[in-house]
């Protein structure tokens, strides 16, 4: 898959270059085939541009509106008359916005760390150990991966809020991540299966215990998969709306960006420009992170979807 | 002889302990955060429970109430069915189309791929806010563009007939995950098959129909089944779209009758939340949670079936 993604685009047949412009010596059928290739290139790339517009225009309109004045945002105009960059500082200075950032970083950052640390040994055991109940454990991991959080939310809420009095904080969301995450376990296991057994046998002959083999041999090889798992989890927690809504909704000091953003629109009822600026500020980190970690991301998607 | 079995037994015990140690996080997590709450959910579903007074056993009352009288249940189920059929079909068809297109783009392939993929990464709340704004009937850019070319301008998220198509557009915009999966599958189709077919004089459509489709059909099925599971769990987007379009101020204490407009964006996970945490009817909410559980498990079972299973367990 990796090669597939990095495949270099081939040079197109340059339309109208001296090679395609038929000279007297080029035979007719060859010329016709070249013309067909050029037409095909044009047709495919026109479609590509049309599709790209569908995917990109929403971003463009959001950006343009985020730079309009309050009054202009209420009109049908598409392009700002005056470019109000200060909208972004206004959003940044909104009470709470900085707190939401801190909370989101705590939830997504600490949550991702705990997920990775606790999921690796489980994935390793499911991929490498032979034990009774292994197949059942794996089926349960997959089943949990497919279940929405709403299924068990009521007893969970009563447990955290009434028995442990942790409502109004993000801890009920973070602590369970120290006990493995089904999707991460599954994805890591799929990858660990691809590491040849010989490497581990060699380590064992050299007197490595399983823990040492995992830390010294497997982990360095599994770096791309771990990066993919960490990224997926980070984005999932960054985007989580339901969790913070359950546990943090009555305490704005514990809101995350995803939860706060919707309330932001409520408080700035008519100000689409400020709302769109806030939207940009919430989208931006995700997109920047993607550009740094594109490869790990795409590998992760294919690992979940294709390999069995 | 005796010592041999003794060491063997000791070794076996050590192996079992080692396995348990590696599996420990998951075993604890599964018990505390899944098995125990699931059993509690089943128990609460047979009780009248508001979270303050202790639960009172009331037999099948909640269950019959949900299926025969609860005004939110059937609208949510109908919406779910609609989303399962239309949204999944659109996403799979569009994802496959974009996947095919990407494999044929020769110039700027990397750039196109990134552009098609980016919306998938947009945080759901942010993407939903963006779409409520874009599809804002009065001043949104979408209707401005439709007006410019003389097409009718729907009310989108403010019109019960158009709110689900609007949600579908939002879901189709984020089709990047399917594009990547289809792209990988399409590039795995053996080239020789296409060459042989071309020699036999097969046209583009025939090659797609008789070579591409059969080769990628397991991936299509995978995309459909995971799409159905996702559609049944659809929560954040319809809720946020409904709230923002209705102009509800979010945050503490604010009651919101979900599904704006006219219950058209109501989904099953939403009524679990609303029934439990806004109406404080935990008993009924647990029934709804179990209905959701059953539906998701049924489709997960389809994904995991041993023969021709779509997610292999690899053994």
Coordinates of N, CA, C and O in Angstrom, one line a residue, chain A residues 11-182:
Chain A
X11 N 4.1 11.6 -16.3 CA 4.0 12.8 -17.0 C 2.9 12.6 -18.1 O 2.8 11.6 -18.7
X12 N 2.0 13.6 -18.2 CA 1.0 13.5 -19.2 C 1.5 13.7 -20.6 O 2.6 14.2 -20.7
X13 N 0.8 13.2 -21.6 CA 1.2 13.5 -22.9 C 0.9 15.0 -23.1 O -0.2 15.5 -23.0
X14 N 2.0 15.8 -23.3 CA 1.7 17.2 -23.4 C 0.9 17.6 -24.7 O 1.4 17.3 -25.8
X15 N -0.2 18.1 -24.5 CA -1.1 18.4 -25.6 C -0.4 19.5 -26.5 O 0.1 20.5 -26.0
X16 N -0.4 19.2 -27.8 CA 0.0 20.2 -28.7 C 1.5 20.4 -28.7 O 2.1 21.3 -29.4
X17 N 2.3 19.5 -28.0 CA 3.7 19.6 -28.1 C 4.2 19.0 -29.5 O 3.4 18.4 -30.2
X18 N 5.5 19.2 -29.8 CA 6.0 18.8 -31.1 C 5.8 17.3 -31.3 O 5.7 16.9 -32.4
X19 N 5.8 16.6 -30.1 CA 5.7 15.1 -30.3 C 4.4 14.7 -30.7 O 4.2 13.7 -31.5
X20 N 3.3 15.4 -30.2 CA 2.0 14.9 -30.6 C 1.5 15.6 -31.9 O 0.7 15.0 -32.6
X21 N 1.9 16.8 -32.1 CA 1.4 17.5 -33.3 C 1.9 16.7 -34.5 O 3.1 16.4 -34.6
X22 N 1.0 16.1 -35.2 CA 1.4 15.1 -36.2 C 2.3 15.7 -37.3 O 2.1 16.7 -37.9
X23 N 3.5 15.0 -37.4 CA 4.4 15.4 -38.5 C 4.1 14.4 -39.6 O 3.4 13.4 -39.4
X24 N 4.6 14.7 -40.8 CA 4.3 13.9 -41.9 C 4.7 12.4 -41.7 O 4.1 11.5 -42.3
X25 N 5.8 12.2 -40.9 CA 6.3 10.8 -40.8 C 5.4 10.0 -39.8 O 5.5 8.8 -39.8
X26 N 4.7 10.6 -38.9 CA 3.9 9.8 -37.9 C 2.8 9.1 -38.6 O 2.0 9.8 -39.3
X27 N 2.6 7.8 -38.5 CA 1.6 7.1 -39.2 C 0.2 7.5 -38.6 O 0.1 7.8 -37.4
X28 N -0.8 7.4 -39.4 CA -2.2 7.8 -39.0 C -2.7 7.2 -37.8 O -3.1 7.9 -36.8
X29 N -2.7 5.8 -37.7 CA -3.3 5.2 -36.5 C -2.6 5.6 -35.2 O -3.3 5.8 -34.2
X30 N -1.3 5.8 -35.2 CA -0.6 6.2 -34.0 C -1.1 7.6 -33.6 O -1.3 7.9 -32.4
X31 N -1.2 8.5 -34.6 CA -1.7 9.8 -34.4 C -3.1 9.8 -33.7 O -3.3 10.5 -32.8
X32 N -3.9 9.0 -34.2 CA -5.3 8.9 -33.7 C -5.3 8.4 -32.3 O -6.0 8.9 -31.4
X33 N -4.4 7.4 -32.0 CA -4.3 6.9 -30.6 C -3.8 8.0 -29.7 O -4.3 8.1 -28.6
X34 N -2.8 8.8 -30.1 CA -2.3 9.8 -29.3 C -3.4 10.9 -29.0 O -3.6 11.4 -27.9
X35 N -4.2 11.2 -30.1 CA -5.2 12.2 -29.9 C -6.3 11.7 -28.9 O -6.7 12.4 -28.0
X36 N -6.6 10.4 -29.0 CA -7.5 9.8 -28.0 C -7.0 9.9 -26.6 O -7.7 10.2 -25.7
X37 N -5.7 9.6 -26.4 CA -5.0 9.7 -25.1 C -5.2 11.2 -24.5 O -5.5 11.4 -23.4
X38 N -4.9 12.1 -25.4 CA -5.0 13.5 -25.0 C -6.4 13.9 -24.6 O -6.7 14.5 -23.5
X39 N -7.4 13.5 -25.4 CA -8.8 13.7 -25.1 C -9.2 13.1 -23.7 O -9.9 13.7 -22.9
X40 N -8.7 11.8 -23.5 CA -9.0 11.1 -22.3 C -8.4 11.9 -21.1 O -9.0 12.0 -20.1
X41 N -7.2 12.3 -21.3 CA -6.5 13.1 -20.2 C -7.3 14.3 -19.9 O -7.6 14.6 -18.7
X42 N -7.8 15.0 -20.9 CA -8.6 16.2 -20.6 C -9.9 15.9 -19.9 O -10.2 16.5 -18.9
X43 N -10.6 14.9 -20.4 CA -11.9 14.5 -19.8 C -11.7 14.1 -18.3 O -12.4 14.6 -17.4
X44 N -10.7 13.3 -18.0 CA -10.5 12.8 -16.7 C -10.1 14.0 -15.7 O -10.6 14.1 -14.6
X45 N -9.2 14.8 -16.2 CA -8.8 15.9 -15.4 C -9.9 17.0 -15.2 O -9.9 17.7 -14.1
X46 N -10.8 17.2 -16.2 CA -11.9 18.1 -16.0 C -12.8 17.5 -14.8 O -13.2 18.3 -14.0
X47 N -13.0 16.2 -14.9 CA -13.8 15.6 -13.8 C -13.1 15.8 -12.5 O -13.8 16.1 -11.5
X48 N -11.8 15.6 -12.5 CA -11.1 15.8 -11.2 C -11.2 17.2 -10.7 O -11.4 17.4 -9.5
X49 N -11.2 18.2 -11.6 CA -11.3 19.6 -11.1 C -12.7 19.8 -10.6 O -12.9 20.5 -9.5
X50 N -13.7 19.3 -11.3 CA -15.1 19.5 -10.8 C -15.3 18.8 -9.4 O -15.8 19.5 -8.5
X51 N -14.7 17.6 -9.2 CA -14.8 17.0 -7.9 C -14.1 17.8 -6.9 O -14.5 18.0 -5.7
X52 N -12.9 18.3 -7.2 CA -12.1 19.1 -6.3 C -12.9 20.3 -5.8 O -12.8 20.7 -4.6
X53 N -13.6 20.9 -6.7 CA -14.4 22.1 -6.4 C -15.4 21.7 -5.3 O -15.6 22.4 -4.3
X54 N -16.1 20.6 -5.5 CA -17.1 20.1 -4.5 C -16.4 19.9 -3.1 O -17.0 20.3 -2.1
X55 N -15.2 19.4 -3.1 CA -14.6 19.2 -1.8 C -14.0 20.4 -1.2 O -13.8 20.5 0.0
X56 N -13.5 21.4 -2.0 CA -12.8 22.5 -1.5 C -13.7 23.7 -1.3 O -13.4 24.5 -0.3
X57 N -14.7 23.9 -2.1 CA -15.5 25.2 -2.0 C -16.0 25.4 -0.6 O -16.0 26.5 -0.1
X58 N -16.5 24.4 0.1 CA -17.0 24.6 1.5 C -15.9 25.3 2.4 O -16.2 26.2 3.1
X59 N -14.7 24.8 2.3 CA -13.6 25.4 3.0 C -13.4 26.8 2.6 O -13.2 27.7 3.5
X60 N -13.4 27.1 1.3 CA -13.2 28.4 0.8 C -14.3 29.4 1.3 O -13.9 30.5 1.8
X61 N -15.5 29.0 1.3 CA -16.6 29.9 1.7 C -16.5 30.1 3.2 O -16.8 31.2 3.7
X62 N -16.2 29.1 4.0 CA -16.0 29.2 5.4 C -14.9 30.3 5.7 O -15.1 31.2 6.5
X63 N -13.8 30.1 5.0 CA -12.7 31.1 5.2 C -13.1 32.5 4.8 O -12.8 33.4 5.6
X64 N -13.7 32.6 3.7 CA -14.1 34.0 3.2 C -15.1 34.6 4.2 O -14.9 35.8 4.6
X65 N -16.0 33.9 4.7 CA -17.0 34.4 5.6 C -16.4 34.8 6.9 O -16.7 35.8 7.6
X66 N -15.4 34.0 7.3 CA -14.7 34.3 8.6 C -14.0 35.6 8.6 O -13.6 36.1 9.6
X67 N -13.8 36.2 7.4 CA -13.1 37.5 7.3 C -14.0 38.7 7.0 O -13.5 39.8 6.7
X68 N -15.3 38.4 7.0 CA -16.2 39.5 6.7 C -16.6 40.3 7.9 O -16.3 39.9 9.0
X69 N -17.1 41.5 7.7 CA -17.6 42.3 8.8 C -18.9 41.7 9.3 O -19.6 40.9 8.6
X70 N -19.3 42.1 10.5 CA -20.6 41.5 11.1 C -21.8 41.7 10.2 O -22.6 40.8 10.0
X71 N -21.9 42.9 9.6 CA -23.0 43.2 8.8 C -23.0 42.4 7.5 O -24.0 41.9 7.0
X72 N -21.8 42.4 6.9 CA -21.7 41.7 5.5 C -22.0 40.2 5.7 O -22.5 39.6 4.7
X73 N -21.7 39.6 6.8 CA -21.9 38.2 7.0 C -23.4 37.9 6.9 O -23.7 36.7 6.7
X74 N -24.2 38.9 7.1 CA -25.7 38.6 7.1 C -26.2 38.9 5.7 O -27.4 38.8 5.5
X75 N -25.4 39.1 4.7 CA -25.8 39.4 3.3 C -25.5 38.2 2.5 O -24.9 37.2 2.9
X76 N -25.9 38.2 1.2 CA -25.6 37.1 0.3 C -24.2 37.2 -0.4 O -23.8 36.4 -1.2
X77 N -23.4 38.2 0.0 CA -22.1 38.4 -0.6 C -21.2 37.1 -0.3 O -21.3 36.5 0.7
X78 N -20.4 36.8 -1.3 CA -19.5 35.7 -1.2 C -18.1 36.1 -0.8 O -17.3 35.3 -0.2
X79 N -17.7 37.3 -1.2 CA -16.3 37.7 -0.9 C -16.3 38.9 0.0 O -17.2 39.8 -0.1
X80 N -15.4 39.0 1.0 CA -15.4 40.1 2.0 C -15.1 41.4 1.3 O -14.3 41.5 0.4
X81 N -15.8 42.5 1.7 CA -15.5 43.8 1.1 C -14.3 44.4 1.8 O -13.4 44.9 1.2
X82 N -14.3 44.3 3.2 CA -13.0 44.6 3.9 C -12.6 43.3 4.6 O -13.4 42.6 5.1
X83 N -11.3 43.0 4.6 CA -10.8 41.8 5.2 C -10.6 42.0 6.6 O -9.6 42.6 7.0
X84 N -11.4 41.5 7.5 CA -11.4 41.7 8.9 C -10.6 40.6 9.6 O -11.2 39.7 10.2
X85 N -9.3 40.7 9.6 CA -8.5 39.7 10.2 C -8.7 39.7 11.7 O -8.4 38.7 12.4
X86 N -9.1 40.8 12.3 CA -9.3 40.9 13.7 C -10.4 40.0 14.2 O -10.5 39.7 15.4
X87 N -11.2 39.4 13.3 CA -12.2 38.5 13.8 C -11.6 37.3 14.5 O -12.1 36.8 15.5
X88 N -10.4 36.9 14.1 CA -9.7 35.8 14.7 C -9.3 36.1 16.1 O -9.4 35.3 17.0
X89 N -8.8 37.4 16.3 CA -8.4 37.8 17.7 C -9.7 37.9 18.6 O -9.6 37.6 19.7
X90 N -10.8 38.4 17.9 CA -12.0 38.5 18.7 C -12.4 37.1 19.2 O -12.9 36.9 20.4
X91 N -12.4 36.1 18.3 CA -12.7 34.7 18.7 C -11.8 34.2 19.8 O -12.2 33.7 20.9
X92 N -10.5 34.5 19.6 CA -9.5 34.0 20.6 C -9.7 34.6 22.0 O -9.5 33.9 23.0
X93 N -10.2 35.8 22.0 CA -10.4 36.5 23.3 C -11.8 36.2 23.9 O -12.0 36.7 25.0
X94 N -12.6 35.5 23.2 CA -13.9 35.1 23.8 C -13.7 34.3 25.1 O -12.8 33.4 25.1
X95 N -14.4 34.7 26.2 CA -14.1 34.0 27.4 C -14.4 32.5 27.2 O -15.3 32.1 26.6
X96 N -13.4 31.7 27.7 CA -13.6 30.3 27.7 C -12.9 29.6 26.5 O -12.5 28.5 26.6
X97 N -12.6 30.3 25.4 CA -12.0 29.7 24.3 C -10.7 29.1 24.6 O -10.4 27.9 24.2
X98 N -9.9 29.8 25.3 CA -8.5 29.3 25.7 C -8.7 28.0 26.6 O -7.9 27.1 26.5
X99 N -9.6 28.1 27.5 CA -9.9 26.9 28.4 C -10.2 25.7 27.6 O -9.8 24.6 27.9
X100 N -11.1 25.9 26.6 CA -11.5 24.8 25.8 C -10.3 24.2 25.1 O -10.2 22.9 24.9
X101 N -9.4 25.0 24.6 CA -8.2 24.5 24.0 C -7.4 23.6 25.0 O -7.0 22.5 24.6
X102 N -7.2 24.2 26.2 CA -6.4 23.4 27.2 C -7.1 22.1 27.5 O -6.4 21.1 27.5
X103 N -8.4 22.1 27.7 CA -9.1 20.9 28.0 C -9.0 19.9 26.8 O -8.8 18.7 27.1
X104 N -9.1 20.4 25.6 CA -9.1 19.5 24.4 C -7.7 18.8 24.3 O -7.6 17.6 24.1
X105 N -6.6 19.7 24.6 CA -5.3 19.1 24.5 C -5.1 18.1 25.6 O -4.4 17.0 25.3
X106 N -5.6 18.3 26.8 CA -5.5 17.4 27.9 C -6.2 16.1 27.5 O -5.6 15.0 27.6
X107 N -7.4 16.2 27.1 CA -8.2 15.0 26.8 C -7.6 14.2 25.6 O -7.3 13.0 25.7
X108 N -7.3 14.9 24.5 CA -6.8 14.2 23.3 C -5.3 13.7 23.6 O -5.0 12.6 23.2
X109 N -4.5 14.6 24.2 CA -3.1 14.2 24.4 C -2.9 13.1 25.4 O -2.4 12.0 25.1
X110 N -3.4 13.3 26.6 CA -3.3 12.3 27.7 C -4.0 11.0 27.3 O -3.6 9.9 27.5
X111 N -5.2 11.2 26.7 CA -6.0 10.0 26.3 C -5.3 9.2 25.3 O -5.3 7.9 25.3
X112 N -4.7 9.8 24.3 CA -3.9 9.1 23.3 C -2.8 8.3 23.9 O -2.5 7.2 23.6
X113 N -2.0 9.0 24.8 CA -0.9 8.4 25.4 C -1.3 7.1 26.2 O -0.8 6.0 26.0
X114 N -2.4 7.2 27.0 CA -2.9 6.1 27.7 C -3.3 5.0 26.8 O -3.1 3.8 27.1
X115 N -4.0 5.3 25.7 CA -4.5 4.3 24.8 C -3.4 3.5 24.2 O -3.4 2.3 24.2
X116 N -2.3 4.2 23.7 CA -1.2 3.5 23.1 C -0.5 2.6 24.1 O -0.3 1.4 23.8
X117 N -0.2 3.1 25.3 CA 0.5 2.3 26.3 C -0.3 1.1 26.7 O 0.3 0.0 26.8
X118 N -1.6 1.2 26.9 CA -2.4 0.1 27.4 C -2.8 -0.9 26.2 O -3.0 -2.1 26.5
X119 N -2.8 -0.4 25.0 CA -3.3 -1.3 23.9 C -2.2 -2.1 23.3 O -2.5 -3.2 22.8
X120 N -0.9 -1.7 23.4 CA 0.1 -2.4 22.8 C 0.3 -3.9 23.4 O 0.3 -4.8 22.6
X121 N 0.4 -4.0 24.7 CA 0.5 -5.4 25.2 C -0.6 -6.3 24.8 O -0.5 -7.5 24.5
X122 N -1.9 -5.8 24.8 CA -3.0 -6.6 24.5 C -3.0 -7.0 23.0 O -3.2 -8.2 22.7
X123 N -2.6 -6.1 22.2 CA -2.5 -6.4 20.8 C -1.4 -7.4 20.5 O -1.6 -8.4 19.7
X124 N -0.3 -7.3 21.3 CA 0.8 -8.3 21.1 C 0.3 -9.7 21.5 O 0.6 -10.7 20.8
X125 N -0.4 -9.8 22.7 CA -0.9 -11.1 23.2 C -1.8 -11.7 22.1 O -1.7 -12.8 21.8
X126 N -2.7 -10.8 21.6 CA -3.7 -11.4 20.6 C -3.1 -11.8 19.3 O -3.5 -12.7 18.7
X127 N -2.0 -11.1 19.0 CA -1.3 -11.5 17.7 C -0.3 -12.6 17.9 O -0.2 -13.4 16.9
X128 N 0.3 -12.8 19.0 CA 1.5 -13.7 19.1 C 1.3 -14.8 20.1 O 2.0 -15.8 19.9
X129 N 0.5 -14.7 21.1 CA 0.4 -15.8 22.1 C -0.7 -16.8 21.6 O -1.7 -16.3 21.0
X130 N -0.5 -18.0 21.9 CA -1.6 -19.0 21.7 C -2.2 -19.3 23.1 O -1.5 -19.8 23.9
X131 N -3.4 -19.0 23.3 CA -4.0 -19.3 24.6 C -5.5 -19.5 24.4 O -6.1 -19.1 23.4
X132 N -6.1 -20.2 25.4 CA -7.5 -20.5 25.3 C -8.3 -19.2 25.4 O -8.0 -18.4 26.3
X133 N -9.3 -19.0 24.6 CA -10.1 -17.8 24.7 C -9.6 -16.7 23.9 O -10.1 -15.6 23.9
X134 N -8.6 -17.0 23.1 CA -8.0 -15.9 22.3 C -8.9 -15.5 21.2 O -9.1 -14.3 21.0
X135 N -9.5 -16.5 20.5 CA -10.5 -16.1 19.4 C -11.7 -15.3 20.0 O -12.1 -14.3 19.4
X136 N -12.2 -15.8 21.1 CA -13.3 -15.1 21.8 C -12.9 -13.7 22.1 O -13.7 -12.7 21.9
X137 N -11.7 -13.5 22.7 CA -11.3 -12.2 23.1 C -11.3 -11.3 21.9 O -11.7 -10.1 21.9
X138 N -10.8 -11.8 20.8 CA -10.7 -11.0 19.5 C -12.0 -10.6 19.0 O -12.3 -9.5 18.6
X139 N -13.0 -11.6 19.0 CA -14.3 -11.3 18.6 C -14.9 -10.2 19.5 O -15.6 -9.3 19.0
X140 N -14.7 -10.3 20.8 CA -15.2 -9.2 21.7 C -14.6 -7.9 21.4 O -15.3 -6.9 21.5
X141 N -13.3 -7.9 21.1 CA -12.7 -6.6 20.7 C -13.4 -6.0 19.5 O -13.7 -4.8 19.5
X142 N -13.6 -6.8 18.5 CA -14.2 -6.3 17.2 C -15.6 -5.9 17.5 O -16.1 -4.8 17.1
X143 N -16.4 -6.7 18.4 CA -17.7 -6.3 18.7 C -17.8 -4.9 19.4 O -18.6 -4.1 19.1
X144 N -16.8 -4.7 20.4 CA -16.8 -3.5 21.1 C -16.5 -2.3 20.2 O -17.0 -1.2 20.4
X145 N -15.6 -2.6 19.2 CA -15.3 -1.5 18.3 C -16.5 -1.0 17.5 O -16.5 0.1 17.1
X146 N -17.5 -1.9 17.3 CA -18.6 -1.5 16.5 C -19.7 -0.9 17.3 O -20.7 -0.5 16.8
X147 N -19.6 -0.9 18.6 CA -20.7 -0.5 19.4 C -20.6 1.0 19.7 O -19.6 1.5 20.1
X148 N -21.8 1.7 19.6 CA -21.8 3.1 19.9 C -21.7 3.3 21.5 O -22.2 2.4 22.2
X149 N -21.2 4.4 21.9 CA -21.0 4.6 23.4 C -22.4 4.7 24.1 O -22.5 4.5 25.3
X150 N -23.5 5.0 23.3 CA -24.8 5.2 23.9 C -25.3 4.0 24.6 O -26.1 4.0 25.4
X151 N -24.8 2.8 24.1 CA -25.4 1.5 24.6 C -25.2 1.4 26.1 O -26.0 0.9 26.8
X152 N -24.0 1.8 26.6 CA -23.7 1.5 28.0 C -23.6 2.9 28.8 O -23.2 2.9 29.9
X153 N -24.1 4.0 28.2 CA -23.8 5.3 28.8 C -24.5 5.5 30.1 O -24.0 6.2 31.0
X154 N -25.7 4.9 30.3 CA -26.5 5.2 31.5 C -25.9 4.7 32.8 O -25.6 5.4 33.7
X155 N -25.6 3.4 32.8 CA -24.9 2.9 34.0 C -23.5 3.5 34.2 O -23.1 3.8 35.3
X156 N -22.8 3.8 33.1 CA -21.5 4.5 33.2 C -21.6 5.8 33.8 O -20.8 6.2 34.7
X157 N -22.6 6.6 33.3 CA -22.8 7.9 33.9 C -23.1 7.9 35.4 O -22.5 8.6 36.2
X158 N -24.0 6.9 35.8 CA -24.4 6.8 37.2 C -23.2 6.4 38.0 O -23.0 6.9 39.1
X159 N -22.3 5.6 37.4 CA -21.1 5.1 38.1 C -20.2 6.3 38.4 O -19.8 6.5 39.5
X160 N -19.9 7.0 37.3 CA -18.9 8.1 37.5 C -19.4 9.3 38.2 O -18.8 9.9 39.1
X161 N -20.7 9.7 37.9 CA -21.3 10.9 38.5 C -21.8 10.7 39.9 O -21.5 11.5 40.8
X162 N -22.5 9.6 40.1 CA -23.2 9.5 41.4 C -22.3 8.8 42.4 O -22.2 9.1 43.6
X163 N -21.5 7.8 42.0 CA -20.7 7.0 42.9 C -19.3 7.7 43.1 O -18.8 7.7 44.3
X164 N -18.7 8.2 42.1 CA -17.4 8.8 42.2 C -17.4 10.3 42.2 O -16.4 10.9 42.4
X165 N -18.5 10.9 41.9 CA -18.7 12.3 42.0 C -17.7 13.0 41.1 O -17.0 14.0 41.4
X166 N -17.5 12.5 39.9 CA -16.5 13.1 38.9 C -17.2 13.8 37.8 O -16.6 14.1 36.8
X167 N -18.5 14.0 37.9 CA -19.2 14.8 36.8 C -18.7 16.2 36.8 O -18.3 16.7 37.8
X168 N -18.7 16.8 35.6 CA -18.1 18.1 35.5 C -16.6 18.1 35.2 O -16.0 19.2 35.2
X169 N -16.0 16.9 35.0 CA -14.6 16.8 34.7 C -14.5 15.9 33.5 O -15.5 15.2 33.1
X170 N -13.3 15.8 32.9 CA -13.1 14.9 31.8 C -12.5 13.6 32.2 O -12.3 12.7 31.4
X171 N -12.3 13.4 33.5 CA -11.7 12.2 34.0 C -12.5 10.9 33.7 O -11.9 9.9 33.3
X172 N -13.8 11.0 33.7 CA -14.6 9.8 33.4 C -14.3 9.4 31.9 O -14.6 8.2 31.5
X173 N -13.8 10.3 31.1 CA -13.5 10.0 29.7 C -12.1 9.5 29.5 O -11.8 8.7 28.7
X174 N -11.2 10.0 30.4 CA -9.8 9.8 30.2 C -9.4 8.4 30.9 O -8.7 7.6 30.3
X175 N -9.9 8.2 32.1 CA -9.5 7.0 32.8 C -9.7 5.7 32.1 O -8.8 4.9 32.0
X176 N -10.9 5.5 31.5 CA -11.1 4.2 30.8 C -10.1 3.9 29.7 O -9.8 2.8 29.3
X177 N -9.5 5.0 29.2 CA -8.5 4.8 28.1 C -7.2 4.1 28.6 O -6.4 3.7 27.8
X178 N -7.0 4.1 29.9 CA -5.8 3.4 30.4 C -6.1 1.9 30.4 O -5.2 1.1 30.8
X179 N -7.2 1.4 29.9 CA -7.5 0.0 29.9 C -7.7 -0.5 28.5 O -8.5 -1.4 28.2
X180 N -7.0 0.1 27.5 CA -7.1 -0.4 26.2 C -8.3 0.2 25.4 O -9.3 0.5 26.0
X181 N -8.1 0.4 24.1 CA -9.2 0.9 23.3 C -9.4 -0.1 22.2 O -8.4 -0.5 21.5
X182 N -10.7 -0.6 22.0 CA -10.9 -1.7 21.1 C -10.3 -1.5 19.7 O -9.6 -2.3 19.1

